[in-house]
Amino acid sequence: MSAGTNVTHSDEHRQPPPRTMPGDKVRTKKWAPKTFNGCLTCKKRRIKCDEGKPGCQRWPFSMDPFSMFYPMSVVANEDPDAPPKIRLFDPASSSSTPTTPPAAPPTTTLAPPPAEPEPDPAPPRDPQFQSYLSSYPHPQELALVPIFGTQEEYRGFQFFLEKTSNLISVYSKPYLWSVLLPQATWHQPSIKHSVIALASLHQSLTTLGAPSQRANHNVMFHYNAAIRSLVADKPPIDIVLAACVIFWALENFNGSGQPAVDHMKAAIKILGEWKSKRRSKDPADDLISKYIEPTIRDGVKFASKCRMEELTDQMSALCLTTRDVRIMNFKHPAFDDLEDAEKYLGSCIDDILTLKSQIQVQAALHSTHTVLIRELERLDELDARLYRWMHLFQNLTATGPVYMRRMLIVHNVAAHILLDQLQRQAHYNASEPEEMQGPDRDFAPECAGPERCRHNFIVIEVEDVLRHDPLTTTESCRKNPPFLGFIAPIFLVAMSAENVETRRQAINALRWLNVAEGSWSTEHAARIAEATLEMAHKCALVPSNVDVQRLTFDLDEDDQTLTMVWAREPEHKAVKLTKRLDALDLPWAGLDIPELVRRYGYQFSSQS
């Protein structure tokens, strides 16, 4: 009995066998209080959650910020001017199997887009995609190659990188659209689906036939998938704001005025709430302040006057400049068809070129760069007219050839390039608020403005139009080009782009186009652009330093040669560049070459 009792007593105090394999060390679990509610991050951290919406703001300040992955959040940097760092999923540890989002509340349910019988994973080493990556030196290259589940998603993402992001970047923050949003597609389903929806809409508007129909079906499928992801995942505030901006761009592309304003209204409201509860060392501060908020300001400028009245109560959340307010208050009657849109834009370009000549003459007469107030007011008005044209064009219901609509966008971008030149010529600063500026902001890729992307966009867009739109190759189109023509925007790039390769690409596009507009032809433009490049190379000058406004021409009818002379400044008469061109086969009779080159081939007076 005693022995049995002793055995029972020893069994009660016997330790359970360890749950380890032989040779492993026994691990003890660190004590921590249990948490049953709150966000998943606070549960994992075992801290009390503030249950704030749209995301908890407690845990980023209670733990080491570098010990946890912040989805699309910016880590505090020692250098305030350093670019934001974004934590990405490790590609080796991320699963390529797409997760099915929960059912969304009352949204339209669509069938998935028609896909291939057996969708294979997208090839990570596509030659065309790698050529794109090599042409744009992103600091985080690997972030631009996410492994999507289907070929359809991969093609949509590739179209966004090559076409859609380039188009939006000429009007807004290039680094956001070309780098940050593609990075976010790694780990944010809402951004991935919204980006593909936007690219699909862009593709449906710029292509013909089956590709256009297939892309149009993909729009609503991925649009709804993005909304379901936002509802189910409850991402942080920077992701919600980024999604609002993408949705605004999508509705703007589609010409839907009220839905676009609704998305912008939501973005401004969320931004205002975030600013009112702003905390020091907020990981989303840099991303929202440097990229998302300026993009929202750019978007507001495209809204109509009546739509702006709906946002009046929320405008205090945006740091609007005087220029922004002037653009938003500008009024112009709507145009009814593509021909009216072309004439409106041609009038803007003609006025910009005329003002450039007037300012140059004024500077030559008075030997000063001072610009009169009335000329600055005209410059501001031209800026507002170009923004208003884009708003009216997006809401234009009249149909027409796809290539004409795309070429009008190209001419609008060319007008912005001319306006940038005019602002530099007049020493006019119409940039962001002072707190957004820095001494080196124009030299850092993450701080580059839209003007850095415009030349490259024009060349790529015109090449794509010529390559894929059959109407541009017809004899009637080449003999009777549109009012604004094809040559001028490409010649503008060939004569003013900072990058030498972009200029050479534009010269090749001119020769490929091979059309004549009156007495002015692509061969004329290509020869003059090549001569300008050779003059700059001969004296080891940056091509942009060879200013078109200082080129003079002399035609020798006896020798049939055209002499181009460039002088840097009147006080530097010794610094001159000279280039002779064979003009034997070029019909120069009756053509004012100096004036035509200064106007980059735009011939309004002869056609109007």
XYZ file of C-alpha atoms in Angstrom:
608
model
C 0.000 0.000 0.000
C 2.761 2.301 0.934
C 4.730 1.344 -2.101
C 1.665 1.894 -4.309
C 1.109 5.270 -2.756
C 4.652 6.291 -3.402
C 4.361 5.254 -7.031
C 1.172 7.268 -7.466
C 2.765 10.323 -5.883
C 5.785 10.095 -8.131
C 3.524 9.822 -11.227
C 1.664 13.008 -10.287
C 4.877 15.035 -10.190
C 6.493 13.450 -13.243
C 7.349 15.992 -15.985
C 5.704 15.459 -19.417
C 8.045 14.268 -22.160
C 9.609 17.125 -24.152
C 8.104 17.885 -27.584
C 11.454 18.048 -29.314
C 13.353 15.833 -31.615
C 16.496 14.137 -30.321
C 19.392 16.551 -30.448
C 17.189 19.691 -30.343
C 17.350 22.222 -27.563
C 14.311 22.710 -25.371
C 12.707 26.080 -26.197
C 10.719 28.040 -23.676
C 7.958 30.383 -24.783
C 8.285 33.959 -23.664
C 5.428 35.070 -21.440
C 3.100 37.703 -22.882
C -0.461 38.804 -22.142
C -3.161 37.329 -24.342
C -5.026 39.547 -26.784
C -8.371 38.574 -28.257
C -9.384 41.594 -30.314
C -7.815 44.332 -32.427
C -5.815 44.228 -35.643
C -3.722 41.234 -36.624
C -0.465 43.103 -36.073
C -1.349 44.050 -32.507
C -2.373 40.443 -31.834
C 0.954 39.235 -33.099
C 2.768 41.871 -31.042
C 0.532 41.139 -28.054
C -0.154 44.781 -27.369
C -3.405 46.673 -26.878
C -4.912 47.836 -30.167
C -6.520 51.254 -30.502
C -8.907 49.732 -33.122
C -8.608 52.881 -35.204
C -9.867 53.159 -38.766
C -8.734 52.619 -41.485
C -5.706 51.226 -39.613
C -4.276 50.980 -36.128
C -1.775 53.731 -35.333
C -0.536 52.286 -32.032
C 1.893 49.515 -32.916
C 4.244 51.504 -35.196
C 5.284 53.618 -32.214
C 5.492 50.884 -29.546
C 8.044 48.605 -31.208
C 11.196 48.796 -33.276
C 10.062 50.058 -36.709
C 12.744 48.057 -38.514
C 11.716 44.703 -37.001
C 8.378 44.417 -38.800
C 7.278 44.647 -42.427
C 5.264 47.796 -43.124
C 2.988 47.316 -46.102
C 3.638 50.237 -48.462
C 4.811 52.358 -45.530
C 7.854 54.551 -45.422
C 10.489 53.906 -42.794
C 11.799 56.966 -40.988
C 15.091 58.084 -42.531
C 17.872 60.035 -40.884
C 18.132 62.145 -44.017
C 14.805 63.964 -44.552
C 15.571 64.387 -48.264
C 16.303 60.705 -48.853
C 13.801 58.772 -51.001
C 11.243 56.676 -49.140
C 12.139 53.058 -48.526
C 9.427 50.508 -49.133
C 9.515 47.095 -47.536
C 8.736 44.407 -50.094
C 7.929 40.740 -49.747
C 10.857 38.458 -50.389
C 10.144 36.972 -53.852
C 11.546 33.619 -52.727
C 9.129 33.342 -49.813
C 6.012 34.776 -51.455
C 3.455 32.388 -52.839
C 2.548 32.619 -56.478
C -0.917 31.185 -55.832
C -3.466 34.020 -55.890
C -5.750 34.189 -52.881
C -9.481 34.436 -53.346
C -10.843 37.589 -51.678
C -13.991 37.335 -49.576
C -17.295 38.299 -51.036
C -17.699 42.032 -51.340
C -20.796 43.910 -50.321
C -23.276 44.976 -53.001
C -20.961 45.258 -56.029
C -21.637 43.989 -59.505
C -20.435 40.407 -59.903
C -18.805 39.662 -63.229
C -17.398 36.483 -64.643
C -13.639 36.336 -64.917
C -12.264 37.544 -68.235
C -11.781 34.960 -70.976
C -8.347 33.494 -70.594
C -6.233 30.830 -72.194
C -7.221 27.168 -71.596
C -4.320 26.644 -69.194
C -2.967 29.967 -67.928
C 0.721 29.615 -67.284
C 2.668 31.823 -64.940
C 4.082 34.896 -66.608
C 7.675 34.472 -67.756
C 9.925 36.511 -65.473
C 12.559 36.972 -68.183
C 10.548 38.269 -71.099
C 12.967 39.996 -73.567
C 10.680 42.981 -74.218
C 10.126 43.485 -70.516
C 13.855 43.330 -69.781
C 14.515 45.894 -72.516
C 12.055 48.205 -70.776
C 13.829 47.738 -67.453
C 17.202 48.529 -68.989
C 15.829 51.716 -70.575
C 14.580 53.098 -67.241
C 17.153 52.757 -64.425
C 14.884 52.085 -61.456
C 16.674 51.938 -58.086
C 14.654 48.854 -57.128
C 14.526 46.937 -60.422
C 13.360 43.627 -58.992
C 10.289 45.290 -57.551
C 9.000 45.823 -61.089
C 8.787 42.117 -61.964
C 6.097 40.554 -59.753
C 5.053 37.008 -60.563
C 1.409 37.268 -61.594
C -0.760 34.190 -61.830
C -1.873 34.431 -65.464
C -0.612 35.696 -68.782
C -3.544 38.122 -68.885
C -2.512 39.772 -65.614
C 1.114 39.870 -66.689
C 0.246 41.521 -70.007
C -1.926 44.079 -68.218
C 0.881 44.922 -65.816
C 3.371 45.193 -68.677
C 0.998 47.504 -70.588
C 0.728 49.680 -67.490
C 4.518 49.987 -67.226
C 5.137 50.658 -70.903
C 2.129 52.813 -71.814
C -0.252 53.879 -69.039
C 2.315 54.992 -66.467
C 4.179 56.948 -69.159
C 1.006 58.783 -70.167
C 0.011 59.767 -66.624
C 3.608 60.668 -65.745
C 3.629 63.531 -68.260
C 0.980 65.261 -66.114
C 1.769 64.079 -62.583
C 4.421 62.475 -60.348
C 6.459 60.061 -62.539
C 8.116 58.283 -59.602
C 4.754 57.359 -58.098
C 3.374 55.866 -61.318
C 6.565 54.273 -62.646
C 8.167 52.961 -59.445
C 6.105 53.104 -56.249
C 2.798 51.742 -57.537
C 4.453 48.878 -59.461
C 6.331 48.005 -56.267
C 3.085 47.936 -54.307
C 1.617 45.287 -56.619
C 3.916 42.772 -54.934
C 2.019 42.704 -51.679
C -1.198 44.714 -52.134
C -3.941 42.956 -54.159
C -6.015 46.143 -54.281
C -3.194 48.038 -56.009
C -2.453 45.133 -58.347
C -6.052 44.791 -59.530
C -6.632 48.551 -59.802
C -3.435 48.976 -61.846
C -4.473 46.169 -64.213
C -7.987 47.637 -64.502
C -6.563 51.049 -65.428
C -4.178 49.520 -67.964
C -6.992 47.429 -69.467
C -9.161 50.514 -69.927
C -6.266 52.373 -71.547
C -5.658 49.420 -73.867
C -9.333 49.187 -74.835
C -9.340 52.884 -75.803
C -6.149 52.769 -77.872
C -6.427 49.435 -79.698
C -8.788 47.894 -82.216
C -10.554 44.561 -82.688
C -10.285 41.582 -80.353
C -7.558 43.039 -78.077
C -9.764 46.060 -77.387
C -12.805 43.892 -76.569
C -10.819 41.571 -74.321
C -9.264 44.502 -72.459
C -12.683 46.133 -72.042
C -14.004 42.964 -70.363
C -11.024 42.896 -68.008
C -11.717 46.404 -66.700
C -14.749 45.698 -64.528
C -13.459 42.309 -63.391
C -10.263 43.780 -61.939
C -12.032 46.976 -60.814
C -14.399 44.924 -58.645
C -11.542 42.711 -57.463
C -9.675 45.815 -56.289
C -12.721 47.059 -54.353
C -13.228 43.651 -52.737
C -9.582 43.608 -51.672
C -9.900 47.047 -50.086
C -12.989 45.978 -48.138
C -11.592 42.622 -47.034
C -7.944 43.456 -46.317
C -8.462 46.877 -44.670
C -5.030 48.118 -45.803
C -3.200 51.101 -44.255
C -4.111 54.647 -45.116
C -1.415 55.162 -47.753
C -2.726 52.174 -49.723
C -6.294 53.490 -49.490
C -5.186 56.895 -50.782
C -3.185 55.325 -53.609
C -6.214 53.241 -54.611
C -8.416 56.362 -54.628
C -5.951 58.080 -56.963
C -5.885 55.095 -59.339
C -9.692 54.878 -59.323
C -9.847 58.600 -60.107
C -7.499 58.111 -63.071
C -9.588 55.180 -64.305
C -12.864 57.116 -64.200
C -11.139 60.098 -65.809
C -9.909 57.895 -68.665
C -13.454 56.636 -69.053
C -14.914 60.150 -69.190
C -17.058 59.564 -66.078
C -17.125 62.964 -64.417
C -19.160 62.288 -61.271
C -17.498 58.973 -60.264
C -14.086 60.578 -60.739
C -15.072 63.456 -58.447
C -16.444 60.985 -55.892
C -13.104 59.182 -55.721
C -11.251 62.476 -55.456
C -13.645 63.645 -52.736
C -12.973 60.460 -50.765
C -9.219 60.893 -51.166
C -9.301 64.507 -49.955
C -11.470 63.565 -46.969
C -9.140 60.725 -45.942
C -6.136 62.998 -46.437
C -7.695 65.661 -44.209
C -8.421 63.143 -41.445
C -4.870 61.828 -41.657
C -3.449 65.349 -41.389
C -5.623 66.152 -38.373
C -4.305 63.072 -36.535
C -0.783 63.293 -37.900
C 1.932 62.019 -35.589
C 5.664 62.462 -35.608
C 7.650 59.738 -37.353
C 4.565 58.419 -39.091
C 5.877 55.754 -41.507
C 3.427 56.907 -44.189
C 4.413 60.577 -43.936
C 6.972 60.764 -46.758
C 4.933 58.720 -49.201
C 1.728 60.695 -48.671
C 3.328 64.147 -48.454
C 5.804 63.837 -51.333
C 3.849 61.770 -53.823
C 0.185 61.084 -53.091
C -0.871 64.572 -51.968
C 0.805 66.317 -54.965
C -0.876 63.778 -57.251
C -4.251 64.625 -55.699
C -3.531 68.319 -56.312
C -2.709 67.539 -59.944
C -5.954 65.588 -60.277
C -8.079 68.395 -58.858
C -6.830 70.727 -61.606
C -8.476 68.534 -64.252
C -11.943 68.843 -62.696
C -14.558 71.199 -64.094
C -15.704 74.375 -62.365
C -19.078 72.912 -61.347
C -17.437 69.743 -60.014
C -15.016 71.826 -57.975
C -17.912 73.343 -56.050
C -18.586 69.894 -54.569
C -15.053 69.856 -53.115
C -15.082 73.380 -51.664
C -15.585 72.260 -48.065
C -12.644 69.851 -48.222
C -10.094 72.005 -50.051
C -8.457 73.090 -46.804
C -6.766 69.668 -46.668
C -4.771 70.481 -49.835
C -1.897 72.958 -49.995
C -3.108 74.635 -53.177
C -0.907 77.215 -54.872
C -2.104 80.369 -56.606
C -1.441 78.627 -59.916
C -3.671 75.703 -58.922
C -6.550 78.017 -58.009
C -6.149 79.954 -61.256
C -6.318 76.769 -63.314
C -9.398 75.516 -61.473
C -11.255 78.806 -61.973
C -10.542 79.049 -65.711
C -13.645 78.748 -67.906
C -13.918 77.854 -71.578
C -16.888 76.677 -73.647
C -16.892 72.962 -74.412
C -16.089 71.711 -77.918
C -18.373 69.270 -79.718
C -16.067 67.139 -81.873
C -12.440 66.274 -82.568
C -12.097 69.063 -85.117
C -13.045 71.694 -82.532
C -10.662 70.102 -80.030
C -7.874 70.269 -82.619
C -8.529 73.943 -83.369
C -8.645 74.813 -79.647
C -5.298 73.092 -79.073
C -3.787 74.633 -82.197
C -4.761 78.081 -80.934
C -2.989 77.380 -77.628
C 0.196 76.220 -79.369
C 0.162 79.188 -81.737
C -0.177 81.619 -78.817
C 2.692 79.923 -76.943
C 5.002 80.176 -79.969
C 4.020 83.814 -80.541
C 4.715 84.710 -76.909
C 8.104 82.961 -77.114
C 9.069 85.170 -80.058
C 7.870 88.332 -78.302
C 9.854 87.590 -75.145
C 12.960 86.851 -77.214
C 12.637 90.147 -79.093
C 12.078 92.026 -75.843
C 15.183 90.459 -74.287
C 17.266 91.350 -77.362
C 16.115 94.984 -77.389
C 16.488 95.687 -73.675
C 19.384 93.292 -72.949
C 17.486 92.026 -69.946
C 15.488 88.985 -68.981
C 12.769 91.001 -67.243
C 9.319 90.038 -68.461
C 6.356 92.389 -68.326
C 3.477 91.586 -65.991
C 0.966 91.317 -68.832
C 3.143 88.684 -70.502
C 3.306 86.689 -67.280
C -0.478 86.884 -67.070
C -0.723 85.530 -70.611
C 1.625 82.720 -69.645
C -0.607 81.822 -66.698
C -3.650 81.880 -68.957
C -1.978 79.518 -71.450
C -1.173 77.128 -68.630
C -4.815 77.093 -67.534
C -6.056 76.658 -71.110
C -3.986 73.504 -71.603
C -5.353 71.935 -68.419
C -8.886 72.909 -69.375
C -8.421 71.394 -72.826
C -7.565 68.030 -71.265
C -10.682 68.115 -69.090
C -12.908 68.953 -72.062
C -11.230 66.304 -74.201
C -11.758 63.579 -71.596
C -15.472 64.377 -71.487
C -15.848 64.571 -75.275
C -18.578 62.161 -76.394
C -18.019 62.516 -80.145
C -16.292 59.569 -81.769
C -13.520 59.577 -84.330
C -10.465 57.651 -85.505
C -8.383 56.311 -82.634
C -5.157 57.664 -84.132
C -6.598 61.199 -84.198
C -7.460 61.065 -80.491
C -4.009 59.720 -79.649
C -2.263 62.355 -81.777
C -4.247 65.095 -80.031
C -2.853 63.857 -76.708
C 0.625 63.945 -78.287
C 0.117 67.567 -79.371
C -1.136 68.466 -75.888
C 2.062 67.029 -74.391
C 4.076 68.940 -77.012
C 2.264 72.117 -75.966
C 3.322 71.485 -72.361
C 6.948 71.104 -73.533
C 6.714 74.445 -75.345
C 5.166 76.006 -72.247
C 8.035 74.657 -70.119
C 10.487 76.291 -72.525
C 8.565 79.548 -72.326
C 8.590 79.500 -68.522
C 12.358 78.950 -68.454
C 12.817 81.677 -71.043
C 10.756 84.084 -68.924
C 12.436 82.911 -65.676
C 8.986 82.066 -64.401
C 8.646 79.638 -61.490
C 5.300 77.856 -61.453
C 6.305 74.822 -59.461
C 5.234 73.375 -56.140
C 4.960 75.104 -52.778
C 8.230 76.128 -51.157
C 8.095 73.346 -48.588
C 8.108 70.812 -51.430
C 11.226 72.215 -53.059
C 14.855 71.498 -52.366
C 18.222 72.417 -53.829
C 18.727 69.007 -55.481
C 15.134 67.941 -56.116
C 15.402 68.227 -59.918
C 18.432 65.940 -60.063
C 17.037 63.033 -58.027
C 14.935 60.525 -60.017
C 12.364 60.250 -57.231
C 11.856 64.045 -57.332
C 11.805 64.498 -61.109
C 8.802 66.328 -62.496
C 6.561 65.448 -65.446
C 8.693 67.524 -67.840
C 11.393 64.830 -67.673
C 9.049 62.242 -69.247
C 7.336 64.218 -71.998
C 9.893 63.922 -74.810
C 10.187 60.171 -74.426
C 6.402 59.758 -74.304
C 5.903 61.584 -77.620
C 8.359 59.374 -79.508
C 7.013 56.113 -78.072
C 3.374 57.093 -78.606
C 3.849 58.219 -82.216
C 5.813 55.064 -83.037
C 3.045 52.952 -81.513
C 0.358 54.794 -83.486
C 2.247 54.310 -86.756
C 2.958 50.666 -86.009
C -0.479 49.454 -84.897
C -3.120 51.769 -86.395
C -3.784 50.816 -90.033
C -5.501 54.136 -90.795
C -2.225 56.051 -90.449
C -0.688 54.096 -93.329
C -3.434 54.888 -95.836
C -2.588 57.122 -98.763
C -5.392 59.583 -97.966
C -4.139 60.067 -94.399
C -0.571 60.718 -95.541
C -1.582 63.112 -98.308
C -4.129 64.959 -96.135
C -2.780 64.890 -92.570
C -4.749 66.373 -89.664
C -4.687 70.118 -89.039
C -1.859 69.854 -86.505
C -0.008 67.250 -88.563
C 2.380 64.461 -87.597
C 5.801 66.091 -88.036
C 5.816 68.947 -85.512
C 5.766 67.036 -82.179
C 8.450 64.562 -83.324
C 10.608 67.403 -84.672
C 10.167 69.195 -81.338
C 11.621 66.151 -79.558
C 14.441 65.819 -82.099
C 15.447 69.457 -81.505
C 14.887 69.915 -77.759
C 15.186 66.610 -75.856
C 17.966 66.511 -73.268
C 18.773 62.855 -73.929
C 20.797 62.200 -77.099
C 19.275 58.754 -77.602
C 15.776 60.227 -77.429
C 16.740 62.707 -80.150
C 18.121 59.954 -82.371
C 14.986 57.902 -81.810
C 12.885 60.900 -82.879
C 15.008 61.367 -86.028
C 14.487 57.705 -86.929
C 10.748 58.130 -86.340
C 10.706 61.106 -88.722
C 12.298 59.058 -91.495
C 9.993 56.140 -90.785
C 6.945 58.429 -90.982
C 7.980 59.736 -94.430
C 5.193 62.264 -95.020
C 5.002 65.797 -96.378
C 2.905 68.622 -94.948
C 2.881 71.327 -97.570
C 6.493 72.150 -98.475
C 7.711 70.840 -95.124
C 8.569 67.133 -94.995
C 9.978 64.618 -92.563
C 13.219 64.513 -94.584
C 13.702 68.272 -94.114
C 13.103 67.969 -90.385
C 15.391 64.935 -89.996
C 18.314 66.624 -91.799
C 18.127 69.771 -89.677
C 17.824 67.766 -86.453
C 20.838 65.624 -87.408
C 22.874 68.723 -88.229
C 22.049 70.205 -84.823
C 23.249 67.041 -83.083
C 26.475 67.052 -85.090
C 27.123 70.705 -84.192
C 26.730 69.958 -80.499
C 28.918 66.840 -80.713
C 31.659 68.710 -82.570
C 32.090 71.226 -79.727
C 31.371 68.731 -76.914
C 28.199 70.560 -75.906
C 25.044 69.163 -74.374
C 22.508 69.034 -77.248
C 19.995 71.084 -75.267
C 22.535 73.942 -75.176
C 22.189 74.407 -78.941
C 19.130 76.603 -78.624
C 16.831 76.718 -81.632
C 16.120 80.373 -80.964
C 19.766 81.221 -81.748
C 20.014 79.277 -84.998
C 20.362 81.352 -88.170
C 20.091 80.065 -91.732
C 21.610 81.182 -95.025
C 20.513 79.617 -98.314
C 23.020 79.851 -101.178
C 20.995 79.320 -104.339
C 24.110 79.097 -106.532
C 25.777 76.319 -104.518
C 22.442 74.830 -103.405
C 23.599 74.687 -99.787
C 21.945 75.624 -96.537
C 24.229 76.985 -93.819
C 23.221 76.735 -90.166
C 25.015 79.016 -87.691
C 24.616 78.932 -83.916
C 26.099 81.471 -81.478
C 25.944 80.892 -77.732
C 25.383 84.501 -76.620
C 25.811 87.914 -78.267
C 28.705 88.671 -75.914
C 30.426 85.400 -76.924
C 30.784 86.034 -80.638
C 33.829 83.792 -80.859
C 31.793 80.716 -79.864
C 30.020 79.742 -83.061
C 28.991 76.499 -84.700
C 28.491 76.161 -88.443
C 26.993 73.320 -90.455
C 26.318 73.136 -94.199
C 23.578 70.994 -95.680
C 23.124 69.893 -99.274
C 19.904 71.558 -100.392
C 19.936 70.365 -103.994
C 16.955 68.028 -103.664
C 15.025 70.067 -101.110
C 12.307 72.446 -102.423
C 13.075 75.467 -100.245
C 11.394 77.975 -102.562
C 8.746 80.010 -100.758
C 9.524 78.387 -97.404
C 10.653 80.564 -94.495
C 13.040 78.058 -92.941
C 14.220 80.072 -89.889
C 10.665 80.829 -88.808
C 9.500 77.273 -89.486
C 12.326 75.757 -87.433
C 11.718 78.188 -84.569
C 8.092 77.052 -84.599
C 9.192 73.393 -84.716
C 7.263 72.788 -87.934
C 3.873 74.110 -86.774
C 2.290 75.905 -89.770
C -0.891 77.527 -88.510
C -0.732 80.660 -90.654
C -0.576 78.692 -93.896
C -3.464 76.395 -93.047
C -5.873 78.554 -91.109
